[in-house]
Short mmCIF file of C-alpha atoms in Angstrom, two decimals:
data_model
loop_
_atom_site.label_atom_id
_atom_site.label_comp_id
_atom_site.label_asym_id
_atom_site.label_seq_id
_atom_site.Cartn_x
_atom_site.Cartn_y
_atom_site.Cartn_z
CA MET Y 1 0.00 0.00 0.00
CA SER Y 2 1.47 3.32 -1.10
CA LYS Y 3 1.12 6.51 0.93
CA ILE Y 4 0.03 9.45 -1.22
CA LEU Y 5 -0.44 13.05 -0.10
CA VAL Y 6 -2.88 15.26 -2.00
CA VAL Y 7 -2.47 19.01 -1.46
CA ASP Y 8 -5.19 21.34 -2.78
CA ASP Y 9 -7.22 24.14 -1.27
CA GLU Y 10 -10.36 22.91 -3.06
CA THR Y 11 -12.21 20.38 -0.94
CA SER Y 12 -13.94 18.77 -3.92
CA ILE Y 13 -10.65 17.96 -5.62
CA ARG Y 14 -9.14 16.50 -2.47
CA LYS Y 15 -12.17 14.28 -1.88
CA THR Y 16 -12.38 13.17 -5.52
CA PHE Y 17 -8.71 12.18 -5.55
CA GLU Y 18 -9.17 10.36 -2.26
CA ILE Y 19 -11.94 8.25 -3.76
CA PHE Y 20 -9.90 7.45 -6.87
CA LEU Y 21 -6.80 6.49 -4.92
CA SER Y 22 -8.55 4.51 -2.20
CA LYS Y 23 -10.18 2.29 -4.82
CA GLU Y 24 -6.71 1.55 -6.18
CA GLY Y 25 -5.59 0.43 -2.72
CA HIS Y 26 -3.54 3.50 -1.79
CA GLN Y 27 -3.52 5.18 1.62
CA THR Y 28 -4.38 8.83 1.01
CA PHE Y 29 -3.56 11.87 3.12
CA LEU Y 30 -5.20 15.23 2.44
CA ALA Y 31 -3.94 18.76 3.07
CA GLU Y 32 -5.60 22.09 2.18
CA SER Y 33 -2.44 24.19 2.70
CA VAL Y 34 1.32 23.91 2.33
CA GLU Y 35 1.77 24.21 6.10
CA GLU Y 36 -0.51 21.23 6.69
CA ALA Y 37 1.25 19.32 3.91
CA LEU Y 38 4.66 19.89 5.47
CA THR Y 39 3.37 18.62 8.81
CA LEU Y 40 2.14 15.41 7.17
CA PHE Y 41 5.43 15.15 5.27
CA LYS Y 42 7.32 15.11 8.58
CA GLU Y 43 4.94 12.61 10.20
CA GLN Y 44 4.46 10.11 7.36
CA ASP Y 45 6.82 8.11 5.20
CA LEU Y 46 5.21 9.24 1.95
CA ASP Y 47 5.66 7.64 -1.48
CA LEU Y 48 4.13 10.37 -3.62
CA ILE Y 49 2.88 13.97 -3.35
CA ILE Y 50 0.34 15.60 -5.65
CA THR Y 51 0.01 19.36 -5.20
CA ASP Y 52 -1.74 22.29 -6.80
CA ILE Y 53 0.44 25.29 -7.70
CA ILE Y 54 -1.89 28.08 -6.66
CA MET Y 55 -2.33 27.75 -2.91
CA PRO Y 56 -3.11 30.32 -0.17
CA GLU Y 57 -0.04 32.12 1.28
CA ILE Y 58 2.56 29.53 0.13
CA SER Y 59 2.53 28.11 -3.40
CA GLY Y 60 2.78 24.52 -4.49
CA MET Y 61 6.12 25.36 -6.15
CA ASP Y 62 7.52 26.38 -2.78
CA LEU Y 63 6.29 23.06 -1.39
CA LEU Y 64 8.01 21.25 -4.25
CA ASP Y 65 11.31 23.03 -3.52
CA THR Y 66 11.07 22.24 0.19
CA ILE Y 67 10.27 18.55 -0.41
CA LYS Y 68 13.10 18.11 -2.91
CA SER Y 69 15.60 19.76 -0.57
CA LYS Y 70 14.71 17.31 2.19
CA ASN Y 71 14.06 14.14 0.20
CA PRO Y 72 14.82 14.31 -3.54
CA ASP Y 73 13.61 10.74 -4.10
CA ILE Y 74 9.92 11.47 -3.40
CA PRO Y 75 8.14 12.13 -6.71
CA VAL Y 76 6.02 15.30 -6.72
CA ILE Y 77 3.28 15.83 -9.32
CA ILE Y 78 2.34 19.45 -9.97
CA MET Y 79 -1.22 20.45 -10.96
CA THR Y 80 -2.56 23.79 -12.15
CA GLY Y 81 -5.77 25.23 -13.54
CA GLU Y 82 -3.88 28.14 -15.09
CA PRO Y 83 -1.16 26.57 -17.23
CA THR Y 84 1.59 28.69 -18.76
CA VAL Y 85 4.89 27.91 -20.43
CA ASP Y 86 6.72 29.59 -17.55
CA THR Y 87 5.08 27.46 -14.85
CA ALA Y 88 5.79 24.32 -16.85
CA LYS Y 89 9.46 25.28 -17.22
CA LEU Y 90 9.66 26.10 -13.51
CA ALA Y 91 8.18 22.73 -12.60
CA VAL Y 92 10.74 20.93 -14.76
CA ARG Y 93 13.65 22.95 -13.31
CA SER Y 94 12.40 22.15 -9.81
CA ASN Y 95 12.46 18.41 -10.58
CA ALA Y 96 8.70 17.82 -10.54
CA TYR Y 97 7.88 14.30 -11.71
CA ASP Y 98 5.03 15.49 -13.94
CA TYR Y 99 2.93 18.52 -14.75
CA LEU Y 100 -0.87 18.07 -14.99
CA ILE Y 101 -3.52 20.52 -16.13
CA LYS Y 102 -6.85 20.72 -14.35
CA PRO Y 103 -9.34 19.25 -14.68
CA VAL Y 104 -7.39 15.99 -14.53
CA ALA Y 105 -9.07 12.95 -16.03
CA LYS Y 106 -9.16 9.88 -13.80
CA GLU Y 107 -7.35 7.68 -16.34
CA THR Y 108 -4.58 10.25 -16.77
CA LEU Y 109 -4.21 10.72 -13.04
CA LEU Y 110 -4.00 7.00 -12.29
CA LYS Y 111 -1.57 6.40 -15.17
CA VAL Y 112 0.80 9.15 -14.00
CA ILE Y 113 0.54 7.95 -10.40
CA LYS Y 114 1.31 4.36 -11.48
CA TYR Y 115 4.50 5.40 -13.28
CA ALA Y 116 5.55 7.75 -10.45
CA LEU Y 117 5.15 4.99 -7.85
CA GLU Y 118 7.09 2.54 -10.04
CA LYS Y 119 9.93 5.05 -10.23
CA LYS Y 120 9.81 5.54 -6.45
CA GLU Y 121 9.90 1.78 -5.94
CA LEU Y 122 12.96 1.49 -8.18
CA LEU Y 123 14.68 4.32 -6.32
CA ASP Y 124 13.86 2.69 -2.97
CA LYS Y 125 15.31 -0.63 -4.16
CA LYS Y 126 18.38 1.15 -5.49
CA ASN Y 127 18.90 2.95 -2.18
CA GLN Y 128 18.34 -0.27 -0.26
CA LEU Y 129 20.92 -2.08 -2.38
CA GLU Y 130 23.37 0.77 -1.91
CA ASP Y 131 22.82 0.70 1.84
CA GLU Y 132 23.26 -3.08 1.91
CA ASN Y 133 26.39 -2.81 -0.22
CA LYS Y 134 27.78 -0.11 2.04
CA GLN Y 135 27.03 -2.19 5.11
CA TYR Y 136 28.65 -5.21 3.46
CA ARG Y 137 31.74 -3.17 2.53
CA ASP Y 138 31.93 -1.72 6.04
CA ASN Y 139 31.63 -5.18 7.58
CA LEU Y 140 34.21 -6.55 5.14
CA GLU Y 141 36.60 -3.70 5.93
CA ARG Y 142 36.16 -4.33 9.65
CA LEU Y 143 36.80 -8.04 9.14
CA VAL Y 144 39.89 -7.35 7.03
CA GLN Y 145 41.11 -4.85 9.62
CA GLN Y 146 40.57 -7.35 12.45
CA ARG Y 147 42.39 -10.11 10.59
CA THR Y 148 45.17 -7.74 9.57
CA GLU Y 149 45.62 -6.66 13.18
CA ALA Y 150 45.63 -10.29 14.29
CA LEU Y 151 48.29 -11.09 11.67
CA GLN Y 152 50.32 -8.06 12.71
CA LYS Y 153 50.19 -9.10 16.35
CA ALA Y 154 51.19 -12.64 15.42
CA VAL Y 155 54.16 -11.44 13.35
CA ASN Y 156 55.21 -8.96 16.03
CA GLY Y 157 54.89 -11.63 18.69
CA THR Y 158 56.94 -14.08 16.65
CA ILE Y 159 59.70 -11.52 16.10
CA GLU Y 160 59.77 -10.58 19.77
CA THR Y 161 59.92 -14.26 20.74
CA ILE Y 162 62.88 -14.81 18.40
CA ALA Y 163 64.63 -11.78 19.89
CA ASN Y 164 63.98 -13.10 23.41
CA ILE Y 165 65.46 -16.49 22.49
CA LEU Y 166 68.57 -14.76 21.19
CA GLU Y 167 68.85 -12.75 24.42
CA HIS Y 168 68.74 -15.97 26.44
CA LYS Y 169 71.53 -17.41 24.32
CA ASP Y 170 73.61 -14.24 24.66
CA PRO Y 171 72.46 -12.57 27.92
CA TYR Y 172 75.21 -9.95 27.69
CA THR Y 173 73.42 -8.32 24.76
CA ALA Y 174 69.93 -8.50 26.27
CA GLY Y 175 67.75 -5.79 24.80
CA HIS Y 176 70.22 -5.01 22.01
CA GLU Y 177 67.90 -6.09 19.19
CA TYR Y 178 64.96 -4.11 20.50
CA ARG Y 179 67.02 -0.97 21.14
CA VAL Y 180 68.64 -1.17 17.70
CA GLY Y 181 65.20 -1.54 16.13
CA ILE Y 182 63.83 1.48 18.00
CA LEU Y 183 66.89 3.62 17.28
CA SER Y 184 66.80 2.63 13.58
CA LEU Y 185 63.15 3.65 13.46
CA ALA Y 186 63.89 6.98 15.14
CA ILE Y 187 66.74 7.73 12.73
CA ALA Y 188 64.61 6.79 9.71
CA ARG Y 189 61.85 9.12 10.90
CA LYS Y 190 64.37 11.89 11.51
CA MET Y 191 65.61 11.47 7.93
CA GLY Y 192 62.08 11.56 6.53
CA LEU Y 193 62.18 8.05 5.07
CA ASN Y 194 58.81 6.71 3.99
CA GLU Y 195 56.63 4.52 6.18
CA GLN Y 196 57.68 1.27 4.55
CA GLN Y 197 61.36 2.12 4.99
CA GLN Y 198 60.74 3.03 8.63
CA LYS Y 199 59.03 -0.27 9.32
CA SER Y 200 61.62 -2.28 7.44
CA VAL Y 201 64.55 -0.84 9.43
CA TYR Y 202 62.63 -1.41 12.65
CA PHE Y 203 62.05 -5.11 11.97
CA ALA Y 204 65.51 -5.53 10.46
CA GLY Y 205 66.95 -4.02 13.64
CA TYR Y 206 64.91 -6.43 15.71
CA LEU Y 207 66.24 -9.45 13.80
CA HIS Y 208 69.64 -8.36 12.51
CA ASP Y 209 71.55 -10.68 14.85
CA ILE Y 210 69.26 -13.71 14.65
CA GLY Y 211 72.07 -15.67 12.98
CA LYS Y 212 73.97 -15.61 16.28
CA LEU Y 213 71.63 -18.37 17.43
CA LEU Y 214 73.80 -20.69 15.34
CA ILE Y 215 77.05 -19.58 17.01
CA ALA Y 216 78.43 -21.34 20.08
CA SER Y 217 77.64 -19.54 23.33
CA GLU Y 218 81.29 -19.80 24.37
CA ILE Y 219 82.26 -17.53 21.51
CA LEU Y 220 79.36 -15.11 21.92
CA SER Y 221 79.96 -14.51 25.60
CA LYS Y 222 83.75 -14.79 25.62
CA PRO Y 223 85.06 -12.12 28.03
CA GLY Y 224 88.44 -11.70 26.34
CA LYS Y 225 89.54 -10.74 22.88
CA LEU Y 226 88.37 -13.02 20.06
CA THR Y 227 90.89 -14.97 18.02
CA ARG Y 228 90.98 -14.41 14.28
CA GLY Y 229 89.16 -17.70 13.75
CA GLU Y 230 86.48 -16.83 16.31
CA TYR Y 231 85.98 -13.44 14.68
CA GLU Y 232 85.47 -15.12 11.31
CA VAL Y 233 82.83 -17.35 12.94
CA ILE Y 234 81.08 -14.27 14.37
CA LYS Y 235 81.05 -12.66 10.92
CA GLU Y 236 79.15 -15.67 9.56
CA HIS Y 237 76.11 -14.57 11.58
CA VAL Y 238 75.29 -12.05 8.82
CA TYR Y 239 74.75 -14.80 6.24
CA SER Y 240 72.88 -16.89 8.77
CA SER Y 241 70.63 -13.96 9.67
CA TYR Y 242 70.01 -13.33 5.98
CA GLU Y 243 69.00 -16.93 5.35
CA LEU Y 244 66.81 -17.18 8.46
CA THR Y 245 64.86 -14.03 7.59
CA GLN Y 246 64.38 -14.64 3.86
CA ASN Y 247 61.12 -16.53 4.34
CA ILE Y 248 59.52 -14.21 6.90
CA GLN Y 249 56.24 -13.07 5.36
CA LEU Y 250 56.41 -9.27 5.50
CA PRO Y 251 55.22 -6.78 2.85
CA TYR Y 252 58.86 -5.80 2.33
CA SER Y 253 62.27 -7.48 2.42
CA ILE Y 254 64.37 -7.17 5.57
CA SER Y 255 66.86 -9.90 4.73
CA ASP Y 256 68.85 -7.72 2.31
CA ILE Y 257 69.05 -4.94 4.91
CA ILE Y 258 70.34 -7.42 7.46
CA LEU Y 259 72.87 -8.84 4.99
CA GLN Y 260 74.32 -5.37 4.39
CA HIS Y 261 74.31 -3.86 7.87
CA HIS Y 262 78.03 -4.56 8.41
CA GLU Y 263 79.03 -3.08 5.05
CA ARG Y 264 80.86 0.26 5.21
CA MET Y 265 80.88 3.28 2.90
CA ASN Y 266 84.56 2.85 1.91
CA GLY Y 267 84.13 -0.85 1.10
CA SER Y 268 85.93 -2.09 4.22
CA GLY Y 269 82.88 -3.87 5.64
CA TYR Y 270 81.62 -7.42 5.22
CA PRO Y 271 80.42 -9.79 3.86
CA ASN Y 272 80.61 -8.43 0.28
CA GLY Y 273 82.75 -5.29 0.56
CA LEU Y 274 80.00 -3.03 -0.78
CA LYS Y 275 80.56 0.72 -0.81
CA ASN Y 276 78.58 3.96 -0.99
CA ASN Y 277 75.24 3.63 -2.84
CA GLU Y 278 75.75 -0.09 -3.32
CA ILE Y 279 74.52 -0.26 0.29
CA SER Y 280 70.80 0.40 0.76
CA ILE Y 281 69.84 3.45 2.80
CA GLU Y 282 68.03 1.18 5.25
CA ALA Y 283 71.21 -0.84 5.84
CA ARG Y 284 73.18 2.38 6.33
CA VAL Y 285 70.69 3.44 8.99
CA LEU Y 286 70.87 0.06 10.69
CA ALA Y 287 74.68 0.13 10.64
CA VAL Y 288 74.82 3.38 12.60
CA ALA Y 289 72.09 2.34 15.03
CA ASP Y 290 73.90 -0.95 15.67
CA VAL Y 291 77.22 0.77 16.40
CA ILE Y 292 75.69 3.42 18.67
CA GLU Y 293 73.78 0.87 20.73
CA ALA Y 294 76.71 -1.57 20.94
CA MET Y 295 79.18 1.11 22.08
CA SER Y 296 76.83 2.51 24.72
CA SER Y 297 75.99 -0.92 26.20
CA HIS Y 298 77.99 -3.10 28.58
CA ARG Y 299 79.85 -6.06 27.13
CA PRO Y 300 81.75 -8.92 28.87
CA TYR Y 301 85.07 -7.52 27.63
CA ARG Y 302 84.41 -3.81 28.42
CA PRO Y 303 82.01 -1.40 30.11
CA GLY Y 304 79.61 0.67 28.07
CA PHE Y 305 80.76 4.06 26.78
CA GLU Y 306 78.99 7.36 27.26
CA ILE Y 307 76.71 8.19 24.35
CA SER Y 308 78.92 11.19 23.58
CA VAL Y 309 81.81 8.81 22.90
CA ALA Y 310 79.68 6.77 20.52
CA LEU Y 311 78.55 9.93 18.73
CA SER Y 312 82.15 11.12 18.41
CA GLU Y 313 83.04 7.79 16.85
CA ILE Y 314 80.43 7.99 14.12
CA LYS Y 315 81.18 11.70 13.51
CA GLU Y 316 84.86 10.89 13.05
CA LYS Y 317 84.02 8.07 10.62
CA SER Y 318 81.27 10.00 8.81
CA GLY Y 319 81.66 9.62 5.04
CA ILE Y 320 84.32 6.97 5.59
CA LEU Y 321 82.54 4.11 7.32
CA PHE Y 322 79.11 5.62 7.83
CA ASP Y 323 76.69 7.55 5.63
CA ARG Y 324 76.95 11.33 6.24
CA GLN Y 325 73.18 11.94 6.22
CA VAL Y 326 72.55 9.08 8.63
CA VAL Y 327 75.27 10.38 10.96
CA GLU Y 328 73.86 13.92 10.85
CA ALA Y 329 70.35 12.66 11.63
CA THR Y 330 71.62 10.46 14.47
CA VAL Y 331 73.67 13.24 16.07
CA SER Y 332 70.72 15.62 15.81
CA LEU Y 333 68.45 12.96 17.30
CA PHE Y 334 70.60 12.70 20.44
CA GLU Y 335 71.95 16.24 20.78
CA GLN Y 336 68.90 18.26 19.73
CA ASP Y 337 65.94 15.92 20.26
CA HIS Y 338 67.55 14.39 23.39
CA PHE Y 339 66.83 10.79 22.41
CA ASP Y 340 67.62 8.57 25.38
CA PHE Y 341 67.56 4.78 25.50
CA SER Y 342 66.46 4.93 29.13
CA ASP Y 343 63.26 6.76 28.11
CA ILE Y 344 62.25 4.18 25.54
CA LYS Y 345 58.86 2.64 26.14
CA LYS Y 346 57.78 -0.47 24.29
CA LEU Y 347 56.35 0.52 20.92
CA SER Y 348 54.00 -1.56 18.80
CA VAL Y 349 55.10 -1.09 15.21
CA MET Y 350 52.64 -2.90 12.95
CA ILE Y 351 53.56 -4.49 9.65
#
């Protein structure tokens, strides 16, 4: 059953339309003024409005404009006993569904109403489908977001677990991986690297020493100076770390960054003797972060240095061993931004 509002100041027309429409099974509402029509418009969920143009105080055209501004999908049929080209043009510009001239024949009225209601039904179905599609997309986005967050937490948890295992194997470097990851992230942000680069250096920092799991604990925690052979064994951890991280499912590669983090700008690093731009910017960031953290932390064979000593070291080797821009950003991070390892709180960096 459709709800139709008839607006006309002539009682006879309102009653006649009511009879016609009721016989067709429609629920009819009657209004003799625009004010009364607007009240019914607010109260009822109408499907169609039929209004005369010439009304007391407020015209039917004003009613049409008001209705269309509030609900453009409701078809409005305009009627007039004084037709002119101007009123017809105005009705069309105001998005009236149709323009009828009084007296309106029953057959004409019912035919126009039938087509208007069919259009309204199609619009309602279209809007319903759009609402359902929007709800589906919103639900799908929420589901994807939930699963993405669950995956991120799982990956983060796995990486943290691996880092914790490494700390248990080499307790003297406990916290090194996490601090290198955080410092690498801070340097990358200071340099204005993009989000993917920031995340990649963070996770690379977290896992850069994972290959040390394959090195004997006696060598890792040896309090004295390493022999040449032992040092060569230690250097193998870069390849091991590279191989162990190759199959980690991240949206970006961290294994290449890890493989290069002991390379140096003048080609004196290992394992491949890369130099300058042959080394990725992410690996250059990780290299500096690794050195700063290692120098400022306690080791079995020496106490930790003041951060100023570590900064002096990278300044002295800037452009030789370490990238100049990375060094500048790191120095600024500590000296101007007052970065302090002791102030670090656990961050959750999502993939």
